[in-house]
Amino acid sequence: MSIFKRLKTAIVDLISGKSSIDIEELESLLIEADFGVTLSSELANKLKKSTDTKTVLTSELIKIFEGYIKDFDISGHKPFVISLCGVNGSGKTTTVAKLIHKFKAQGLSVDVSACDTFRAAADAQLEKWTDRLGCRLFSGTNKDPASVAYTALQETKSDVLIIDTAGRLPTNSNLMDELGKIYRVMKKIDVSAPHLNLLVLDATAGQNAVEQVKSFGAVSSINGIILAKADVGAKGGFIVRIVNELHIPIFGIGIGEQPEDFEKFNVDKFIKNLIEE
Ligand SMILES: Nc1nc2c(ncn2[C@@H]2O[C@H](COP(=O)(O)OP(=O)(O)O)[C@@H](O)[C@H]2O)c(=O)[nH]1
Ligand SMILES: [Mg+2]
């Protein structure tokens, strides 16, 4: 049985007063669901004292997420620079398309800088979206990604500039340095750029996601999370830990491969998805 089915069974048993599961078992199920050790123990203790498990769990999670579900506010900077980072295939480029779509729908102009310059297919993938959605694309095959970002920031006239970066593993120090350089050169033009540095996480990433936040955050602080692929069956339980322990807000979730498949994170839906299979 999957961890989430077991978690649901455990909670249903507790709710019905059957309580064939003890609180320690519930605690380890919460840990398995990627809530982290500290929080799991806190929650288990609260649940132990309560007769209405589901309500307590829901209200505790609502409290945790309070203030951490953010919307984009681009006022204050023009261009407002949003940089996306993450491991290979986490959903960065698709997220770019979603953000373009979102900002365009608000009547804002958007340019994009393609900083995944060393992979042949990368430009084409982004070009498809920028052509379709009507944005200027700054790119340069095999060029230094930092120089592409620099030129984009120097030349853009748009309200928003989105920087798409290449996927990289935090263990690859050369690639992490390359990312650091992108931030550094942008600061030569605007010390406050990027105004949002978002980490795109694959909802199926599991506990490793927390390590990703720490590693990418060591290069430049992460101001927000995008949870991509929330539609593919993963529960993304780790997002609770990221919010609760690392205090990083969530700016949206990806729920498909199209530009419109993006929505605000919703705690009720998250809990429903988590415990109601
Ligand atoms: N189902 C689903 N697929 C997604 C989502 N976001 C990205 N993908 C797919 O995941 C794959 C990798 O996405 P991509 O944006 O290229 O990742 P990148 O390497 O981080 O730029 C592609 O096949 C995307 O279509 C999402 O929210 N839901
Ligand atoms: Mg990409």
Tab-separated table of C-alpha atoms and ligand atoms in Angstrom:
chain	number	residue	atom	x	y	z
A	1	MET	CA	0.000	0.000	0.000
A	2	SER	CA	1.325	3.466	-0.827
A	3	ILE	CA	2.392	5.752	1.973
A	4	PHE	CA	-0.543	8.048	1.248
A	5	LYS	CA	-3.080	5.229	1.304
A	6	ARG	CA	-1.623	4.156	4.654
A	7	LEU	CA	-1.735	7.733	5.904
A	8	LYS	CA	-5.323	8.033	4.838
A	9	THR	CA	-6.214	4.708	6.449
A	10	ALA	CA	-4.462	5.802	9.624
A	11	ILE	CA	-6.352	9.067	9.740
A	12	VAL	CA	-9.674	7.477	8.879
A	13	ASP	CA	-9.121	4.915	11.642
A	14	LEU	CA	-8.322	7.664	14.105
A	15	ILE	CA	-11.340	9.706	13.033
A	16	SER	CA	-13.681	6.750	13.398
A	17	GLY	CA	-12.249	6.026	16.831
A	18	LYS	CA	-11.060	2.622	15.684
A	19	SER	CA	-7.530	3.746	16.252
A	20	SER	CA	-5.923	0.527	15.159
A	21	ILE	CA	-2.894	2.698	14.579
A	22	ASP	CA	-0.913	4.280	17.350
A	23	ILE	CA	0.378	7.788	17.288
A	24	GLU	CA	3.987	6.729	16.760
A	25	GLU	CA	2.979	4.917	13.647
A	26	LEU	CA	1.133	8.008	12.448
A	27	GLU	CA	4.252	10.041	13.117
A	28	SER	CA	6.388	7.754	10.993
A	29	LEU	CA	3.783	7.848	8.229
A	30	LEU	CA	3.964	11.657	8.222
A	31	ILE	CA	7.748	11.439	8.015
A	32	GLU	CA	7.421	9.058	5.081
A	33	ALA	CA	5.087	11.567	3.455
A	34	ASP	CA	8.039	14.031	3.511
A	35	PHE	CA	6.750	16.315	6.264
A	36	GLY	CA	10.103	16.159	8.060
A	37	VAL	CA	10.885	14.742	11.484
A	38	THR	CA	10.242	17.796	13.654
A	39	LEU	CA	6.927	18.720	12.130
A	40	SER	CA	5.733	15.111	12.024
A	41	SER	CA	6.356	14.768	15.719
A	42	GLU	CA	4.617	18.082	16.483
A	43	LEU	CA	1.620	17.132	14.370
A	44	ALA	CA	1.429	13.646	15.848
A	45	ASN	CA	1.390	15.116	19.344
A	46	LYS	CA	-1.418	17.493	18.456
A	47	LEU	CA	-3.374	14.739	16.747
A	48	LYS	CA	-2.930	12.514	19.771
A	49	LYS	CA	-4.765	15.017	21.939
A	50	SER	CA	-7.620	15.516	19.538
A	51	THR	CA	-10.676	13.552	18.598
A	52	ASP	CA	-11.165	15.313	15.285
A	53	THR	CA	-8.022	14.290	13.449
A	54	LYS	CA	-8.882	15.611	10.035
A	55	THR	CA	-9.923	19.047	11.272
A	56	VAL	CA	-6.803	19.355	13.387
A	57	LEU	CA	-4.535	18.251	10.555
A	58	THR	CA	-6.254	20.655	8.170
A	59	SER	CA	-6.080	23.629	10.495
A	60	GLU	CA	-2.455	22.913	11.371
A	61	LEU	CA	-1.489	22.809	7.705
A	62	ILE	CA	-3.476	25.961	6.964
A	63	LYS	CA	-1.498	27.685	9.735
A	64	ILE	CA	1.793	26.474	8.269
A	65	PHE	CA	0.991	27.801	4.805
A	66	GLU	CA	-0.395	31.125	6.042
A	67	GLY	CA	1.550	33.935	4.395
A	68	TYR	CA	3.479	31.507	2.226
A	69	ILE	CA	1.159	31.331	-0.748
A	70	LYS	CA	2.228	34.246	-2.868
A	71	ASP	CA	1.123	36.010	-5.986
A	72	PHE	CA	3.440	37.814	-8.367
A	73	ASP	CA	3.715	41.509	-7.634
A	74	ILE	CA	5.884	43.121	-10.259
A	75	SER	CA	5.356	46.679	-9.107
A	76	GLY	CA	8.515	48.419	-8.048
A	77	HIS	CA	10.814	47.314	-10.852
A	78	LYS	CA	10.833	47.663	-14.603
A	79	PRO	CA	11.858	45.328	-15.992
A	80	PHE	CA	10.865	43.000	-13.203
A	81	VAL	CA	13.384	40.172	-13.526
A	82	ILE	CA	12.338	36.625	-12.702
A	83	SER	CA	14.986	33.935	-12.865
A	84	LEU	CA	14.173	30.237	-12.828
A	85	CYS	CA	16.562	27.557	-11.670
A	86	GLY	CA	16.370	23.855	-10.956
A	87	VAL	CA	17.598	20.419	-11.921
A	88	ASN	CA	17.237	18.947	-15.419
A	89	GLY	CA	13.674	18.342	-16.486
A	90	SER	CA	12.062	19.828	-13.382
A	91	GLY	CA	9.765	21.971	-15.534
A	92	LYS	CA	11.573	25.326	-15.845
A	93	THR	CA	11.030	26.012	-19.535
A	94	THR	CA	7.388	24.969	-19.390
A	95	THR	CA	7.015	27.287	-16.395
A	96	VAL	CA	8.422	30.133	-18.498
A	97	ALA	CA	5.561	29.595	-20.962
A	98	LYS	CA	3.064	29.571	-18.093
A	99	LEU	CA	4.417	32.810	-16.651
A	100	ILE	CA	4.401	34.515	-20.065
A	101	HIS	CA	0.777	33.474	-20.467
A	102	LYS	CA	-0.109	34.741	-16.998
A	103	PHE	CA	1.564	38.148	-17.361
A	104	LYS	CA	0.284	38.668	-20.913
A	105	ALA	CA	-3.238	38.018	-19.680
A	106	GLN	CA	-2.702	40.953	-17.304
A	107	GLY	CA	-1.715	43.158	-20.239
A	108	LEU	CA	1.989	43.160	-19.364
A	109	SER	CA	4.804	42.849	-21.858
A	110	VAL	CA	7.292	40.026	-21.390
A	111	ASP	CA	10.733	39.232	-22.807
A	112	VAL	CA	12.647	36.031	-22.249
A	113	SER	CA	16.321	35.239	-21.983
A	114	ALA	CA	17.284	31.696	-22.989
A	115	CYS	CA	20.268	30.853	-20.838
A	116	ASP	CA	20.299	27.138	-21.573
A	117	THR	CA	22.743	27.904	-24.376
A	118	PHE	CA	24.760	24.695	-24.610
A	119	ARG	CA	21.912	22.310	-25.423
A	120	ALA	CA	20.807	22.316	-29.046
A	121	ALA	CA	17.123	21.633	-28.414
A	122	ALA	CA	16.764	24.240	-25.676
A	123	ASP	CA	16.453	27.331	-27.879
A	124	ALA	CA	13.950	25.637	-30.165
A	125	GLN	CA	11.777	24.602	-27.213
A	126	LEU	CA	11.669	28.132	-25.858
A	127	GLU	CA	11.302	29.706	-29.307
A	128	LYS	CA	8.174	27.648	-29.827
A	129	TRP	CA	6.596	29.277	-26.757
A	130	THR	CA	7.860	32.818	-27.297
A	131	ASP	CA	6.695	32.770	-30.952
A	132	ARG	CA	3.316	31.425	-29.977
A	133	LEU	CA	2.859	33.772	-27.051
A	134	GLY	CA	4.427	36.792	-28.729
A	135	CYS	CA	7.582	37.637	-26.798
A	136	ARG	CA	11.032	38.709	-27.703
A	137	LEU	CA	13.585	35.973	-27.090
A	138	PHE	CA	17.199	36.775	-26.277
A	139	SER	CA	19.314	33.736	-27.058
A	140	GLY	CA	22.700	32.673	-28.302
A	141	THR	CA	23.650	29.112	-29.040
A	142	ASN	CA	26.913	28.172	-27.313
A	143	LYS	CA	27.337	31.679	-25.913
A	144	ASP	CA	28.127	32.275	-22.264
A	145	PRO	CA	24.682	32.173	-20.607
A	146	ALA	CA	25.681	35.118	-18.409
A	147	SER	CA	26.334	37.273	-21.469
A	148	VAL	CA	22.928	36.368	-22.902
A	149	ALA	CA	21.257	37.405	-19.628
A	150	TYR	CA	23.308	40.609	-19.550
A	151	THR	CA	22.303	41.623	-23.063
A	152	ALA	CA	18.673	40.772	-22.368
A	153	LEU	CA	18.576	42.925	-19.259
A	154	GLN	CA	20.356	45.745	-21.025
A	155	GLU	CA	18.095	45.762	-24.057
A	156	THR	CA	14.663	44.729	-22.860
A	157	LYS	CA	11.917	47.334	-22.818
A	158	SER	CA	9.373	44.968	-21.291
A	159	ASP	CA	7.590	45.017	-17.976
A	160	VAL	CA	8.880	41.547	-17.155
A	161	LEU	CA	12.059	39.715	-18.127
A	162	ILE	CA	12.148	35.980	-17.514
A	163	ILE	CA	15.509	34.229	-17.342
A	164	ASP	CA	15.350	30.540	-18.199
A	165	THR	CA	18.462	28.681	-17.080
A	166	ALA	CA	19.871	25.265	-17.914
A	167	GLY	CA	19.089	22.365	-15.635
A	168	ARG	CA	21.920	21.428	-13.336
A	169	LEU	CA	22.715	19.188	-10.421
A	170	PRO	CA	23.880	21.029	-7.311
A	171	THR	CA	26.785	18.574	-7.105
A	172	ASN	CA	28.251	19.979	-10.311
A	173	SER	CA	30.268	22.932	-9.062
A	174	ASN	CA	31.157	24.206	-12.547
A	175	LEU	CA	27.518	24.455	-13.482
A	176	MET	CA	26.633	26.039	-10.158
A	177	ASP	CA	29.386	28.623	-10.751
A	178	GLU	CA	27.929	29.278	-14.181
A	179	LEU	CA	24.586	30.014	-12.514
A	180	GLY	CA	26.263	32.313	-10.007
A	181	LYS	CA	27.792	34.259	-12.874
A	182	ILE	CA	24.376	34.829	-14.431
A	183	TYR	CA	23.219	36.522	-11.208
A	184	ARG	CA	26.448	38.493	-10.859
A	185	VAL	CA	26.397	40.028	-14.322
A	186	MET	CA	22.751	41.007	-13.989
A	187	LYS	CA	23.618	42.873	-10.799
A	188	LYS	CA	26.049	45.020	-12.773
A	189	ILE	CA	23.005	46.509	-14.506
A	190	ASP	CA	20.517	46.307	-11.647
A	191	VAL	CA	21.802	45.405	-8.186
A	192	SER	CA	18.356	44.246	-7.156
A	193	ALA	CA	18.048	41.747	-10.037
A	194	PRO	CA	16.775	39.112	-10.178
A	195	HIS	CA	13.778	40.403	-8.276
A	196	LEU	CA	12.512	36.896	-7.897
A	197	ASN	CA	14.726	33.855	-7.990
A	198	LEU	CA	12.402	30.898	-8.258
A	199	LEU	CA	13.319	27.262	-7.857
A	200	VAL	CA	11.212	24.971	-10.008
A	201	LEU	CA	10.674	21.639	-8.286
A	202	ASP	CA	9.231	18.505	-9.787
A	203	ALA	CA	6.385	17.423	-7.494
A	204	THR	CA	7.654	13.878	-7.740
A	205	ALA	CA	11.087	14.868	-6.379
A	206	GLY	CA	10.390	13.668	-2.819
A	207	GLN	CA	12.632	14.483	0.084
A	208	ASN	CA	15.481	15.435	-2.222
A	209	ALA	CA	13.586	18.665	-2.960
A	210	VAL	CA	14.601	20.124	0.400
A	211	GLU	CA	18.271	19.518	-0.413
A	212	GLN	CA	17.754	21.217	-3.779
A	213	VAL	CA	16.378	24.315	-2.078
A	214	LYS	CA	19.419	24.484	0.188
A	215	SER	CA	21.958	23.896	-2.603
A	216	PHE	CA	20.457	26.330	-5.100
A	217	GLY	CA	19.872	28.780	-2.273
A	218	ALA	CA	23.593	28.719	-1.526
A	219	VAL	CA	24.285	30.238	-4.959
A	220	SER	CA	21.637	32.944	-4.666
A	221	SER	CA	18.791	33.018	-2.207
A	222	ILE	CA	15.624	31.389	-3.411
A	223	ASN	CA	12.600	33.686	-3.005
A	224	GLY	CA	9.998	31.226	-4.082
A	225	ILE	CA	9.069	27.765	-5.240
A	226	ILE	CA	7.108	26.623	-8.236
A	227	LEU	CA	5.808	23.102	-7.863
A	228	ALA	CA	5.672	21.652	-11.373
A	229	LYS	CA	3.914	18.458	-12.433
A	230	ALA	CA	1.467	18.576	-9.544
A	231	ASP	CA	-0.974	16.894	-11.932
A	232	VAL	CA	0.935	13.669	-12.392
A	233	GLY	CA	-0.140	11.915	-9.237
A	234	ALA	CA	2.638	13.050	-6.910
A	235	LYS	CA	1.586	14.516	-3.601
A	236	GLY	CA	4.467	16.911	-3.118
A	237	GLY	CA	4.377	16.416	0.656
A	238	PHE	CA	7.854	17.974	0.856
A	239	ILE	CA	6.373	21.405	0.185
A	240	VAL	CA	5.187	21.415	3.808
A	241	ARG	CA	8.774	21.023	4.959
A	242	ILE	CA	10.070	23.699	2.618
A	243	VAL	CA	7.527	26.182	3.949
A	244	ASN	CA	7.726	25.128	7.591
A	245	GLU	CA	11.498	24.729	7.920
A	246	LEU	CA	12.983	26.888	5.192
A	247	HIS	CA	10.271	29.582	5.142
A	248	ILE	CA	10.156	29.869	1.384
A	249	PRO	CA	6.840	30.803	-0.229
A	250	ILE	CA	5.150	28.979	-3.061
A	251	PHE	CA	4.194	31.001	-6.145
A	252	GLY	CA	2.176	28.433	-8.030
A	253	ILE	CA	1.807	24.889	-9.202
A	254	GLY	CA	2.078	23.396	-12.660
A	255	ILE	CA	-0.838	21.185	-13.554
A	256	GLY	CA	-0.041	20.252	-17.147
A	257	GLU	CA	2.166	20.954	-20.132
A	258	GLN	CA	0.316	23.944	-21.593
A	259	PRO	CA	0.815	27.657	-20.793
A	260	GLU	CA	-2.575	27.894	-19.090
A	261	ASP	CA	-1.876	24.899	-16.826
A	262	PHE	CA	-0.772	26.948	-13.861
A	263	GLU	CA	-2.602	27.838	-10.696
A	264	LYS	CA	-2.218	29.163	-7.206
A	265	PHE	CA	-1.356	26.615	-4.555
A	266	ASN	CA	-4.463	25.696	-2.600
A	267	VAL	CA	-4.118	24.181	0.874
A	268	ASP	CA	-7.529	22.513	0.882
A	269	LYS	CA	-6.846	20.845	-2.448
A	270	PHE	CA	-3.399	19.833	-1.256
A	271	ILE	CA	-4.779	18.159	1.864
A	272	LYS	CA	-7.583	16.525	-0.057
A	273	ASN	CA	-5.068	15.170	-2.538
A	274	LEU	CA	-2.784	14.094	0.277
A	275	ILE	CA	-5.235	12.059	2.284
A	276	GLU	CA	-8.132	11.343	-0.017
A	277	GLU	CA	-7.057	8.988	-2.750
B	1	LIG	N1	2.207	16.898	-16.674
B	1	LIG	C1	3.048	17.930	-16.572
B	1	LIG	N2	4.184	17.935	-17.279
B	1	LIG	C2	5.018	18.980	-17.157
B	1	LIG	C3	4.730	20.064	-16.295
B	1	LIG	N3	5.757	20.936	-16.376
B	1	LIG	C4	6.634	20.423	-17.262
B	1	LIG	N4	6.204	19.239	-17.737
B	1	LIG	C5	6.878	18.340	-18.700
B	1	LIG	O1	8.109	17.929	-18.136
B	1	LIG	C6	9.118	17.836	-19.148
B	1	LIG	C7	10.307	18.697	-18.767
B	1	LIG	O2	9.877	20.041	-18.732
B	1	LIG	P1	10.823	21.264	-19.100
B	1	LIG	O3	10.031	22.500	-18.900
B	1	LIG	O4	11.472	21.075	-20.414
B	1	LIG	O5	11.903	21.111	-17.942
B	1	LIG	P2	13.290	21.898	-17.726
B	1	LIG	O6	14.369	20.972	-18.141
B	1	LIG	O7	13.325	22.190	-16.272
B	1	LIG	O8	13.230	23.135	-18.567
B	1	LIG	C8	8.442	18.257	-20.443
B	1	LIG	O9	8.047	17.098	-21.131
B	1	LIG	C9	7.255	19.058	-19.986
B	1	LIG	O10	6.206	19.041	-20.910
B	1	LIG	C10	3.494	20.021	-15.518
B	1	LIG	O11	3.170	20.914	-14.714
B	1	LIG	N5	2.715	18.927	-15.705
B	2	MG	MG	14.602	23.900	-19.929
